[in-house]
């Protein structure tokens, strides 16, 4: 298996025209459903049909720890990563609740949590744990590469393997890892050239002094990895095991023409890496929300993405993707089930 799959551009002007005509012919004024219409068009293009239907949606939450966390870049200790993985699996986390509410199958992947998560049997319908550990957390990127090239490649392959084993045609992205807003900030700064001050935010709740300390550590990480400028090199030097695993998952989902529902800042960083490796990746993505984390707006600009929601969220976990999920279902139902002027016997707009 080649590390980076071939992902062709979705370039189907004929299908786009048919989809737009179908949307415009529904019993409503032109454009009256606003951005839901653009979403319906995108979903039809991704799935290659005028009557898109979403089935067996899969929420994948990737978890890992980061050497940078020891430098005080988060308001929480690293052990919270391990504790929250247990919370996901027990059904008590926000994403667990939202996944249950919306019928999303939840898979939690231990990609490199410092304290190994014990295997457990999952009851039918309960969250499932996947072990794909590369190591017990990354190295401290402020002193050199966070992971080796081999470790990065293994995490990418792990992400691809996970998605290959999942049913359905939709992948929703989530993550957990104390310190991973630092990783997202570093990747945005390095791959998009955004000033680090515009990439660095409060994360789990740092105050102004904490943000300044975090930015100083991240400056050290960029300086310690000056030669890591390509997407794979930057991912290995600055990234985390969960971000690399998610990037692999995104590449696989895109190659299978699944709908990819992106959560917030960290999952967007995984998409940014994947897009640098395969430029057609964002065509398969729906960006669920604009988070309250400082760098996310700049990340969305870099990806030319218009998110569906803006609720000031900054939890991560996949919570924003789960909250946006009903909009995707509604957009598909409108395309499939809403009557046209002709089928309903309703007079259309008068010619001007």
C-alpha positions as a printed Julia matrix, in Angstrom:
352×3 Matrix{Float64}:
   0.0    0.0     0.0
   1.44   3.35   -1.01
   1.53   5.83    1.84
  -0.37   8.62    0.03
  -3.3    7.39   -2.11
  -4.25   8.92   -5.44
  -7.21  11.24   -4.9
  -8.59  12.76   -8.11
 -10.44  16.04   -8.13
 -14.22  15.94   -8.17
 -14.68  17.62  -11.51
 -18.2   16.84  -12.7
 -19.81  19.95  -14.13
 -22.66  17.92  -15.62
 -23.61  16.46  -12.24
 -23.24  19.88  -10.61
 -25.66  21.36  -13.17
 -28.2   18.57  -12.6
 -27.96  18.96   -8.85
 -28.42  22.72   -9.05
 -31.42  22.33  -11.35
 -32.92  19.81   -8.93
 -32.41  22.18   -6.0
 -33.81  25.16   -7.9
 -36.87  23.15   -8.96
 -38.01  22.4    -5.41
 -41.16  24.08   -4.07
 -39.46  27.19   -2.7
 -38.16  30.51   -3.96
 -34.72  30.31   -5.53
 -32.06  30.15   -2.83
 -34.62  30.22   -0.01
 -32.91  27.42    1.91
 -29.73  29.44    1.99
 -26.52  27.58    2.73
 -28.39  24.3     3.14
 -28.64  24.32   -0.65
 -24.87  24.67   -1.05
 -24.44  21.83    1.43
 -26.83  19.62   -0.55
 -24.9   20.38   -3.72
 -21.59  19.51   -2.06
 -22.91  16.23   -0.65
 -24.3   15.23   -4.02
 -20.96  15.95   -5.67
 -18.96  14.05   -3.05
 -21.18  10.98   -3.3
 -21.62  11.3    -7.07
 -25.41  11.26   -7.16
 -28.46  13.51   -7.45
 -30.1   11.66   -4.56
 -27.4   11.42   -1.87
 -28.09   9.27    1.16
 -25.85   9.08    4.21
 -25.55   5.73    5.92
 -23.7    4.21    8.89
 -21.93   7.46    9.92
 -18.7    6.83   11.81
 -17.23   9.15   14.45
 -13.49   8.51   14.84
 -11.81  10.07   17.9
  -8.01   9.72   17.85
  -6.11  10.19   21.12
  -2.43  10.64   21.96
  -0.08  12.54   24.24
   2.59  15.14   23.47
   6.05  15.76   24.84
   5.39  19.49   24.58
   2.8   19.21   27.35
   5.62  18.99   29.91
   6.55  22.57   28.98
   3.31  23.98   30.41
   1.47  24.65   27.13
  -1.84  23.4    28.57
  -3.9   24.24   31.61
  -4.4   20.5    32.26
  -1.93  17.69   33.03
  -1.17  15.03   30.43
  -2.93  12.31   32.41
  -6.23  13.9    31.43
  -5.8   12.39   27.95
  -5.93   8.86   29.4
  -8.76   9.78   31.76
 -10.85  11.29   28.97
 -10.4    8.22   26.77
 -11.96   6.25   29.61
 -14.75   8.83   29.77
 -15.4    8.46   26.02
 -15.64   4.7    26.34
 -17.87   4.92   29.44
 -20.27   7.19   27.55
 -19.83  10.28   29.74
 -18.03  12.73   27.45
 -19.78  15.33   25.31
 -18.99  13.48   22.08
 -20.28  10.24   23.63
 -23.59  11.89   24.47
 -23.93  13.55   21.07
 -22.97  10.36   19.23
 -25.7    8.48   21.09
 -28.22  11.22   20.37
 -27.56  11.21   16.63
 -26.91   7.52   16.06
 -23.2    7.93   15.26
 -21.02   4.87   15.75
 -18.11   5.96   17.96
 -14.61   4.52   17.58
 -11.86   5.72   19.93
  -8.29   5.08   18.79
  -5.35   4.99   21.2
  -2.7    6.33   18.84
  -0.1    6.99   21.52
  -1.56   7.84   24.92
   1.21   7.99   27.52
  -0.59   5.57   29.8
  -1.89   2.62   27.8
  -5.66   2.28   27.71
  -6.64  -1.27   28.73
  -8.5   -3.35   26.17
 -12.17  -3.87   26.86
 -15.08  -5.64   25.23
 -17.64  -3.22   23.84
 -21.34  -3.93   24.23
 -23.42  -3.63   21.04
 -23.8    0.05   20.18
 -21.22   1.16   22.77
 -18.04   3.06   21.85
 -15.3    0.81   20.48
 -11.6    1.04   21.38
  -8.91   0.51   18.74
  -5.27   0.06   19.76
  -2.9    1.56   17.18
  -0.2    2.89   19.48
   2.98   4.1    17.85
   4.66   5.05   21.14
   3.72   6.37   24.57
   3.43   9.96   23.38
   5.7   12.03   21.16
   8.99  13.65   22.05
   9.19  17.32   23.04
   9.19  19.2    19.71
  10.85  22.21   21.33
  14.08  20.22   21.39
  13.83  18.41   18.05
  11.44  16.25   16.01
   8.37  15.04   17.87
   8.49  11.73   16.01
  10.66   9.95   13.5
   9.73   9.69    9.84
   9.03   5.99   10.38
   6.71   6.72   13.31
   4.87   9.36   11.3
   4.42   6.97    8.37
   3.14   4.27   10.73
   0.55   6.63   12.2
  -0.61   7.59    8.71
  -0.96   3.94    7.77
  -2.84   3.26   10.99
  -5.37   5.94   10.12
  -5.88   4.5     6.65
  -6.29   0.99    8.08
  -8.9    2.12   10.61
 -11.06   3.75    7.95
 -10.78   0.77    5.61
 -12.36  -1.32    8.36
 -15.29   1.03    8.98
 -18.69   0.76    7.25
 -20.72   3.63    5.87
 -20.04   6.6     3.62
 -19.42   9.33    6.24
 -16.45   9.88    8.55
 -16.72  12.44   11.37
 -13.41  13.51   12.9
 -12.61  13.94   16.59
  -9.5   14.01   18.78
  -8.15  14.08   22.3
  -4.66  14.97   23.48
  -3.48  17.42   26.1
  -1.22  19.85   24.23
  -2.63  19.26   20.77
  -3.75  22.84   20.15
  -0.01  23.56   20.23
   0.5   20.98   17.48
  -2.25  22.56   15.36
  -0.73  26.02   15.89
   2.71  24.79   14.83
   1.42  23.07   11.71
  -0.59  26.14   10.68
   2.42  28.39   11.19
   4.8   26.12    9.31
   2.61  24.94    6.42
   0.67  28.15    5.84
   3.18  30.79    6.95
   0.77  32.32    9.44
   2.52  34.29   12.22
   2.62  32.19   15.36
   0.93  34.92   17.41
  -2.14  34.53   15.17
  -2.1   30.75   15.6
  -1.76  30.47   19.37
  -4.76  30.59   21.66
  -5.97  29.59   25.11
  -6.43  25.91   24.32
  -7.9   24.29   27.41
  -8.16  27.66   29.19
  -4.79  29.37   29.62
  -4.76  32.96   30.86
  -2.79  35.71   29.11
   0.46  34.79   30.86
  -0.08  31.14   29.97
  -0.67  31.98   26.32
   2.55  34.01   26.25
   4.44  31.09   27.78
   2.88  28.71   25.28
   3.86  30.93   22.35
   7.46  31.12   23.58
   7.66  27.32   23.71
   6.16  27.04   20.24
   8.71  29.52   18.89
  11.4   27.2    20.25
   9.75  24.24   18.5
   9.73  26.03   15.14
  13.36  27.05   15.58
  14.38  23.52   16.57
  12.83  22.11   13.4
  13.7   24.75   10.8
  14.35  22.23    8.03
  10.97  20.51    8.36
   9.07  22.45    5.72
   7.33  19.81    3.58
   4.02  18.39    4.82
   5.35  14.98    5.91
   8.5   16.44    7.44
   6.48  19.11    9.29
   3.98  16.54   10.52
   6.77  14.33   11.88
   8.7   17.2    13.45
   5.8   19.17   14.92
   2.8   16.91   14.96
   1.26  14.32   17.19
   0.37  10.69   16.73
  -3.35  11.45   16.8
  -3.01  14.21   14.19
  -0.97  11.95   11.91
  -3.47   9.12   12.37
  -6.31  11.5    11.53
  -4.44  12.72    8.44
  -4.19   9.1     7.29
  -7.87   8.56    8.02
  -8.75  11.65    5.99
  -6.65  10.46    3.04
  -8.31   7.05    3.09
 -11.82   8.46    3.44
 -11.18  10.87    0.58
  -9.87   8.06   -1.62
 -13.08   6.11   -0.92
 -15.19   9.2    -1.66
 -16.69   9.29    1.8
 -18.06  12.53    3.21
 -15.54  13.86    5.76
 -17.04  15.99    8.54
 -14.3   18.11   10.09
 -14.55  19.27   13.71
 -12.41  22.13   15.02
  -8.83  23.39   15.12
  -6.96  20.12   15.62
  -8.91  18.03   13.12
  -8.6   20.92   10.65
  -4.82  20.7    11.12
  -4.97  17.04   10.09
  -6.99  18.05    7.03
  -4.44  20.8     6.23
  -1.64  18.21    6.21
  -3.71  15.82    4.1
  -4.56  18.63    1.68
  -0.89  19.47    1.26
  -0.28  15.81    0.39
  -3.36  15.45   -1.85
  -4.87  18.79   -2.93
  -8.31  17.35   -3.76
  -8.94  16.36   -0.12
 -10.94  19.51    0.86
 -13.45  18.78   -1.92
 -14.59  15.79    0.15
 -14.87  17.78    3.39
 -17.7   19.5     5.21
 -16.4   21.87    7.88
 -18.78  21.71   10.82
 -17.98  24.88   12.76
 -15.67  27.8    13.43
 -14.23  27.26   16.89
 -13.37  29.81   19.53
  -9.68  28.87   19.33
  -7.68  31.8    17.94
  -6.02  30.02   15.03
  -9.05  28.23   13.67
 -10.4   31.13   11.62
  -7.02  31.42    9.9
  -6.94  27.65    9.36
 -10.36  27.8     7.69
  -9.2   30.66    5.47
  -6.19  28.62    4.41
  -8.47  25.69    3.52
 -10.98  28.03    1.82
 -13.65  26.54    4.02
 -16.98  28.01    5.08
 -18.12  26.25    8.27
 -21.74  25.45    8.96
 -21.89  26.68   12.58
 -20.29  29.35   14.72
 -21.15  28.59   18.34
 -17.93  29.59   20.07
 -17.07  25.94   20.7
 -13.53  24.97   21.71
 -14.02  21.56   23.28
 -12.78  19.34   20.47
 -13.54  15.61   20.75
 -15.64  15.81   17.57
 -18.39  17.68   19.41
 -18.87  20.29   16.68
 -18.99  17.63   13.96
 -21.69  15.77   15.89
 -23.71  18.95   16.4
 -23.59  19.72   12.66
 -24.57  16.19   11.64
 -28.37  16.83   11.47
 -27.76  19.57    8.88
 -26.13  17.04    6.56
 -29.06  14.67    6.97
 -31.52  17.5     6.29
 -29.67  18.6     3.15
 -29.82  15.07    1.74
 -33.49  14.66    2.61
 -34.35  17.91    0.88
 -32.71  16.65   -2.3
 -34.37  13.24   -2.13
 -37.8   13.95   -0.66
 -38.85  17.56   -1.2
 -41.36  17.95   -4.02
 -40.64  19.88   -7.19
 -43.02  22.46   -8.62
 -43.91  19.98  -11.35
 -44.51  16.95   -9.11
 -46.55  18.92   -6.57
 -48.62  20.82   -9.11
 -47.48  24.11   -7.62
 -47.04  27.12   -9.85
 -43.42  28.15  -10.21
 -42.04  31.68  -10.22
 -43.51  33.98  -12.84
 -41.29  34.98  -15.73
 -40.12  38.56  -15.38
